[in-house]
Short mmCIF file of C-alpha atoms in Angstrom, two decimals:
data_model
loop_
_atom_site.label_atom_id
_atom_site.label_comp_id
_atom_site.label_asym_id
_atom_site.label_seq_id
_atom_site.Cartn_x
_atom_site.Cartn_y
_atom_site.Cartn_z
CA MET B 217 0.02 -0.03 0.06
CA LYS B 218 1.48 3.17 -1.17
CA THR B 219 1.58 6.20 1.18
CA THR B 220 1.30 9.62 -0.38
CA GLU B 221 3.14 12.31 1.28
CA THR B 222 1.91 15.79 1.29
CA PRO B 223 4.58 18.36 0.55
CA ALA B 224 5.16 20.91 3.17
CA PRO B 225 3.82 24.36 2.40
CA LEU B 226 6.26 26.90 1.31
CA PRO B 227 6.88 29.88 3.61
CA ALA B 228 4.98 32.85 2.66
CA GLU B 229 6.75 35.80 1.36
CA PRO B 230 6.89 38.87 3.56
CA GLY B 231 3.87 41.00 3.02
CA ALA B 232 2.09 38.35 1.09
CA GLY B 233 -1.57 38.40 1.47
CA VAL B 234 -1.47 41.80 3.18
CA THR B 235 -3.32 44.47 1.33
CA LYS B 236 -1.43 47.81 1.35
CA VAL B 237 -3.61 50.75 2.20
CA ASP B 238 -2.41 54.29 1.42
CA VAL B 239 -2.74 56.25 4.56
CA PRO B 240 -3.53 59.89 3.63
CA PRO B 241 -1.34 62.55 5.40
CA ALA B 242 -2.77 64.02 8.52
CA VAL B 243 -4.66 67.21 7.89
CA PRO B 244 -4.86 69.66 10.72
CA SER B 245 -8.24 70.57 11.73
CA PRO B 246 -9.58 73.95 10.76
CA GLY B 247 -9.69 75.13 14.39
CA ARG B 248 -6.00 74.04 15.05
CA LYS B 249 -5.04 75.93 11.74
CA ARG B 250 -6.87 78.97 12.66
CA GLU B 251 -5.27 78.97 16.17
CA GLY B 252 -1.73 78.72 14.55
CA ASN B 253 -2.49 81.53 12.25
CA VAL B 254 -3.65 83.84 15.15
CA LEU B 255 -0.50 82.81 17.15
CA ASN B 256 1.65 83.72 14.08
CA VAL B 257 -0.02 87.09 13.58
CA PHE B 258 0.35 87.85 17.31
CA SER B 259 4.04 86.95 17.50
CA HIS B 260 4.92 88.90 14.39
CA GLY B 261 2.97 91.84 15.67
CA ILE B 262 4.93 91.87 18.98
CA LEU B 263 8.23 91.74 16.83
CA VAL B 264 7.16 94.61 14.69
CA ILE B 265 6.27 96.64 17.81
CA TRP B 266 9.61 95.87 19.41
CA ALA B 267 11.47 96.65 16.21
CA ILE B 268 9.82 100.02 16.02
CA MET B 269 10.72 100.81 19.70
CA VAL B 270 14.28 99.93 19.18
CA VAL B 271 14.88 101.48 15.76
CA LEU B 272 12.80 104.74 16.15
CA PRO B 273 14.92 106.23 18.98
CA LEU B 274 18.14 105.50 16.97
CA VAL B 275 16.79 107.10 13.79
CA TRP B 276 15.53 110.07 15.78
CA ALA B 277 19.04 110.55 17.51
CA VAL B 278 20.78 110.44 14.09
CA MET B 279 18.30 112.78 12.45
CA THR B 280 18.62 115.20 15.39
CA SER B 281 22.43 115.19 15.31
CA PHE B 282 22.21 117.11 12.00
CA LYS B 283 19.93 119.79 13.29
CA ASP B 284 20.60 123.08 15.01
CA ASP B 285 19.38 123.86 18.48
CA SER B 286 16.26 125.88 17.30
CA SER B 287 15.13 123.15 14.93
CA ILE B 288 15.53 120.52 17.83
CA PHE B 289 13.19 122.44 20.09
CA GLY B 290 10.93 123.94 17.41
CA SER B 291 10.24 120.99 15.25
CA PRO B 292 11.72 117.75 16.92
CA TRP B 293 10.09 115.20 14.65
CA SER B 294 10.72 116.94 11.24
CA LEU B 295 13.69 116.23 8.92
CA PRO B 296 16.60 118.74 9.19
CA ASP B 297 16.37 121.72 6.85
CA ARG B 298 19.93 120.92 5.98
CA LEU B 299 22.70 118.70 7.30
CA HIS B 300 24.65 120.59 10.03
CA PHE B 301 28.09 118.66 9.84
CA ASP B 302 29.46 121.38 12.05
CA ASN B 303 27.71 119.74 15.11
CA TRP B 304 29.94 116.75 14.54
CA ALA B 305 33.07 118.80 14.04
CA ARG B 306 32.28 120.88 17.15
CA ALA B 307 31.69 117.75 19.30
CA TRP B 308 34.75 116.09 17.93
CA THR B 309 37.22 119.05 18.56
CA ASP B 310 35.85 121.49 20.90
CA ALA B 311 34.43 119.08 23.36
CA ASN B 312 37.53 116.78 23.28
CA MET B 313 35.44 113.77 21.95
CA SER B 314 38.40 112.64 19.96
CA ASP B 315 40.51 112.29 23.15
CA TYR B 316 37.54 110.46 24.93
CA PHE B 317 37.12 108.21 21.96
CA LEU B 318 40.83 107.27 21.87
CA ASN B 319 40.95 106.43 25.56
CA THR B 320 37.80 104.37 25.23
CA VAL B 321 39.33 102.50 22.37
CA LEU B 322 42.45 101.78 24.32
CA VAL B 323 40.52 100.70 27.43
CA VAL B 324 37.96 98.58 25.67
CA GLY B 325 40.34 96.99 23.17
CA GLY B 326 42.92 96.01 25.82
CA SER B 327 40.18 94.67 28.36
CA LEU B 328 38.43 92.83 25.48
CA ILE B 329 41.43 91.01 24.37
CA GLY B 330 42.45 90.21 28.06
CA THR B 331 38.91 88.93 28.75
CA LEU B 332 38.66 86.71 25.78
CA VAL B 333 42.17 85.24 26.28
CA LEU B 334 41.89 84.58 29.95
CA GLY B 335 38.22 83.64 29.87
CA SER B 336 38.65 81.10 27.15
CA MET B 337 41.66 79.53 28.79
CA ALA B 338 39.75 79.05 32.14
CA ALA B 339 36.63 77.94 30.48
CA TYR B 340 38.48 75.26 28.51
CA VAL B 341 40.01 73.83 31.57
CA LEU B 342 36.80 73.74 33.45
CA ALA B 343 34.91 72.26 30.55
CA ARG B 344 37.54 69.56 29.47
CA PHE B 345 39.39 68.59 32.61
CA ASP B 346 38.20 66.81 35.81
CA PHE B 347 40.10 67.81 38.87
CA PRO B 348 39.28 68.24 42.55
CA GLY B 349 37.50 71.57 42.97
CA ASN B 350 36.40 71.86 39.32
CA ARG B 351 32.74 72.53 40.08
CA PHE B 352 33.67 74.79 43.02
CA VAL B 353 35.70 77.01 40.71
CA TYR B 354 32.94 77.10 38.07
CA TYR B 355 30.41 78.06 40.64
CA LEU B 356 32.69 80.87 42.01
CA PHE B 357 32.62 82.41 38.42
CA VAL B 358 28.85 81.81 38.30
CA GLY B 359 28.51 83.54 41.66
CA GLY B 360 30.52 86.52 40.49
CA MET B 361 27.74 87.24 37.93
CA SER B 362 25.23 87.76 40.69
CA PHE B 363 27.42 90.05 42.68
CA PRO B 364 26.34 93.76 42.17
CA ILE B 365 29.17 96.10 41.26
CA MET B 366 27.64 98.82 43.51
CA LEU B 367 28.63 96.83 46.59
CA ALA B 368 32.30 96.63 45.46
CA LEU B 369 32.90 100.23 44.43
CA VAL B 370 34.32 101.39 47.77
CA PRO B 371 36.69 98.49 48.54
CA LEU B 372 37.56 98.35 44.73
CA PHE B 373 38.58 102.15 44.89
CA TYR B 374 40.87 101.46 47.90
CA VAL B 375 42.37 98.31 46.33
CA VAL B 376 43.18 100.03 43.04
CA ASN B 377 44.60 103.14 44.94
CA ASN B 378 46.85 100.92 47.04
CA MET B 379 48.18 99.21 43.93
CA GLY B 380 49.02 102.57 42.41
CA LEU B 381 46.54 101.98 39.55
CA LEU B 382 44.04 104.82 40.28
CA ASN B 383 43.53 107.29 37.25
CA THR B 384 45.44 105.01 34.85
CA ILE B 385 44.51 103.35 31.67
CA HIS B 386 45.95 99.94 32.55
CA GLY B 387 44.32 100.06 35.85
CA LEU B 388 40.92 100.58 34.20
CA ILE B 389 41.79 97.63 31.83
CA LEU B 390 42.45 95.26 34.76
CA VAL B 391 39.22 96.29 36.53
CA TYR B 392 37.24 95.77 33.18
CA ILE B 393 38.73 92.28 32.79
CA ALA B 394 37.86 91.22 36.30
CA TYR B 395 34.31 92.61 35.83
CA SER B 396 33.75 90.70 32.66
CA LEU B 397 35.44 87.41 33.40
CA PRO B 398 32.47 85.66 35.40
CA PHE B 399 30.13 85.97 32.39
CA THR B 400 32.81 85.05 29.83
CA VAL B 401 33.85 81.88 31.66
CA PHE B 402 30.18 80.85 32.26
CA PHE B 403 29.28 81.28 28.62
CA LEU B 404 32.51 79.77 27.06
CA THR B 405 32.40 76.74 29.51
CA ALA B 406 28.99 75.74 28.13
CA PHE B 407 30.23 76.36 24.53
CA PHE B 408 33.49 74.35 24.83
CA ARG B 409 31.35 71.22 26.24
CA THR B 410 29.58 71.16 22.89
CA LEU B 411 32.77 70.91 20.81
CA PRO B 412 33.77 67.32 19.74
CA THR B 413 36.27 65.54 21.93
CA SER B 414 37.52 63.35 19.05
CA VAL B 415 39.35 66.27 17.43
CA ALA B 416 41.29 66.98 20.76
CA GLU B 417 42.15 63.29 21.18
CA ALA B 418 43.40 63.01 17.70
CA ALA B 419 45.74 65.91 18.30
CA PHE B 420 47.03 64.28 21.56
CA VAL B 421 47.55 61.06 19.70
CA ASP B 422 49.68 63.06 17.02
CA GLY B 423 51.82 64.30 19.82
CA ALA B 424 50.31 67.88 20.31
CA SER B 425 50.71 69.51 23.64
CA HIS B 426 47.75 70.82 25.60
CA SER B 427 48.69 74.46 24.88
CA ARG B 428 49.01 73.69 21.15
CA THR B 429 45.74 71.76 21.02
CA PHE B 430 44.04 74.58 22.69
CA PHE B 431 45.33 77.64 20.60
CA GLN B 432 45.61 75.85 17.21
CA ILE B 433 42.66 73.56 17.33
CA MET B 434 40.01 74.17 19.99
CA LEU B 435 40.14 77.92 19.98
CA PRO B 436 39.41 78.35 16.18
CA MET B 437 36.69 75.90 16.55
CA ALA B 438 35.15 78.13 19.28
CA LYS B 439 35.20 81.20 16.98
CA PRO B 440 31.41 81.60 17.04
CA GLY B 441 31.23 81.46 20.82
CA LEU B 442 34.26 84.01 21.17
CA ILE B 443 32.51 86.43 18.85
CA SER B 444 29.24 86.17 20.65
CA VAL B 445 30.77 86.71 24.11
CA GLY B 446 32.98 89.34 22.66
CA ILE B 447 30.08 91.41 21.44
CA PHE B 448 28.38 91.22 24.77
CA ASN B 449 31.41 92.24 26.61
CA PHE B 450 32.00 94.97 24.06
CA LEU B 451 28.65 96.44 24.63
CA GLY B 452 28.98 96.38 28.46
CA GLN B 453 32.53 97.81 28.55
CA TRP B 454 32.00 100.51 25.80
CA ASN B 455 28.82 101.78 27.73
CA GLN B 456 30.40 101.41 31.18
CA TYR B 457 30.04 104.61 33.16
CA MET B 458 30.15 103.68 36.89
CA LEU B 459 33.52 102.13 37.10
CA PRO B 460 35.45 104.94 35.15
CA THR B 461 33.60 107.55 37.04
CA VAL B 462 34.87 106.07 40.48
CA LEU B 463 38.37 104.97 39.25
CA ASN B 464 39.26 107.56 36.78
CA THR B 465 39.04 111.10 37.62
CA ASP B 466 41.96 112.31 35.43
CA PRO B 467 40.47 114.82 32.90
CA ASP B 468 43.01 113.57 30.40
CA LYS B 469 42.16 109.96 30.69
CA LYS B 470 38.39 110.05 30.76
CA VAL B 471 36.46 107.69 28.48
CA LEU B 472 33.57 108.49 26.18
CA THR B 473 30.63 107.98 28.61
CA GLN B 474 32.37 110.50 31.00
CA GLY B 475 32.91 112.95 28.01
CA LEU B 476 29.25 112.85 27.09
CA VAL B 477 28.23 113.71 30.76
CA GLN B 478 30.86 116.49 30.76
CA LEU B 479 29.50 117.79 27.31
CA ALA B 480 26.06 117.84 28.78
CA ALA B 481 26.89 119.68 31.92
CA SER B 482 29.68 122.02 30.57
CA GLN B 483 27.30 124.58 29.15
CA GLY B 484 25.38 125.26 32.37
CA TYR B 485 21.98 126.53 31.51
CA LYS B 486 22.83 126.92 27.74
CA GLY B 487 23.10 123.28 26.62
CA ASP B 488 24.69 122.43 23.24
CA TRP B 489 22.03 120.03 22.36
CA SER B 490 23.13 119.58 18.73
CA GLY B 491 26.63 118.92 19.82
CA LEU B 492 25.43 116.42 22.45
CA PHE B 493 23.35 114.41 20.05
CA ALA B 494 26.28 114.37 17.61
CA GLY B 495 28.51 113.03 20.38
CA LEU B 496 25.83 110.45 21.28
CA VAL B 497 25.72 109.22 17.79
CA MET B 498 29.57 108.99 17.81
CA ALA B 499 29.47 106.71 20.84
CA MET B 500 26.59 104.69 19.38
CA LEU B 501 27.90 103.95 15.93
CA PRO B 502 30.86 101.63 16.86
CA VAL B 503 28.64 99.29 18.94
CA LEU B 504 25.94 99.25 16.19
CA ALA B 505 28.46 98.52 13.48
CA ALA B 506 30.01 95.74 15.48
CA TYR B 507 26.73 94.05 15.93
CA ILE B 508 25.73 94.52 12.32
CA VAL B 509 28.94 92.98 11.04
CA PHE B 510 29.06 89.97 13.51
CA GLN B 511 25.39 89.30 13.86
CA ARG B 512 25.50 85.90 12.10
CA GLN B 513 28.30 84.76 14.33
CA VAL B 514 26.36 85.98 17.44
CA VAL B 515 23.38 83.69 16.53
CA GLN B 516 25.65 80.81 15.76
CA GLY B 517 27.32 81.06 19.10
CA LEU B 518 23.88 81.43 20.98
CA THR B 519 22.42 78.34 19.31
CA ALA B 520 25.43 76.05 19.23
CA GLY B 521 24.43 74.28 22.46
CA ALA B 522 20.89 73.78 21.28
CA LEU B 523 21.90 72.39 17.84
CA LYS B 524 24.17 69.78 19.33
#
């Protein structure tokens, strides 16, 4: 008697017998779409209002710097009848704005370089190396950001005076560096943590020292962060008034903010308003130009940690 063997069924192919159904893309409901449009209109409206509040005073100050005193009080919102460039010349020469401008460039330039060099070195060590007291040193810098400068003016005056640095350019540079280091270290520590460690490890394998790795490899990679924190420090140091007022009373070494106050008060009851606005625009233009030139790098530095 013959036995007929039934062949084993072949394994089914993946997806066999399964009917493919095209799923249409999700369509937002009309209510949600309307809510998103309202939110966009509201946010754009807030941005437009904020832009007007920021730009309008700047434009008005520039426009007023080209008017004479009678036009400033008679028609403050109208365009100047002609461009009074003598306002700028009078503020630059007669009010010694040229000397104040040069002193400010020396103080801010020296302090900005010192702040970026020292701050980047400290931030790199705190971000890349583990050693006893690492977090303690980091939180000391963070705590320095919350310490109001008003509380330190009197002891700072005596310290600077005892060191023989009162009424000197280099003394003001050192104070500016100390004043700006806490924020610089806090900002750059977070930025150095976002940089890839494989690049530094490859440099160490190739025989590079720690200093060479920092200056030739890691520091160029941190260029967006350096530019961002440099712009913030430049703004704060260029517009600083309290520190130079207390620590720098020499008339020949005053900075731009002190010069503007002296220009406003030198005429007594007869204020040179046209010259004052010209000096104000002179003090404002370098900061505005620096931000316009480096605005892309500022945005890259601020968003580097979020895009990691």
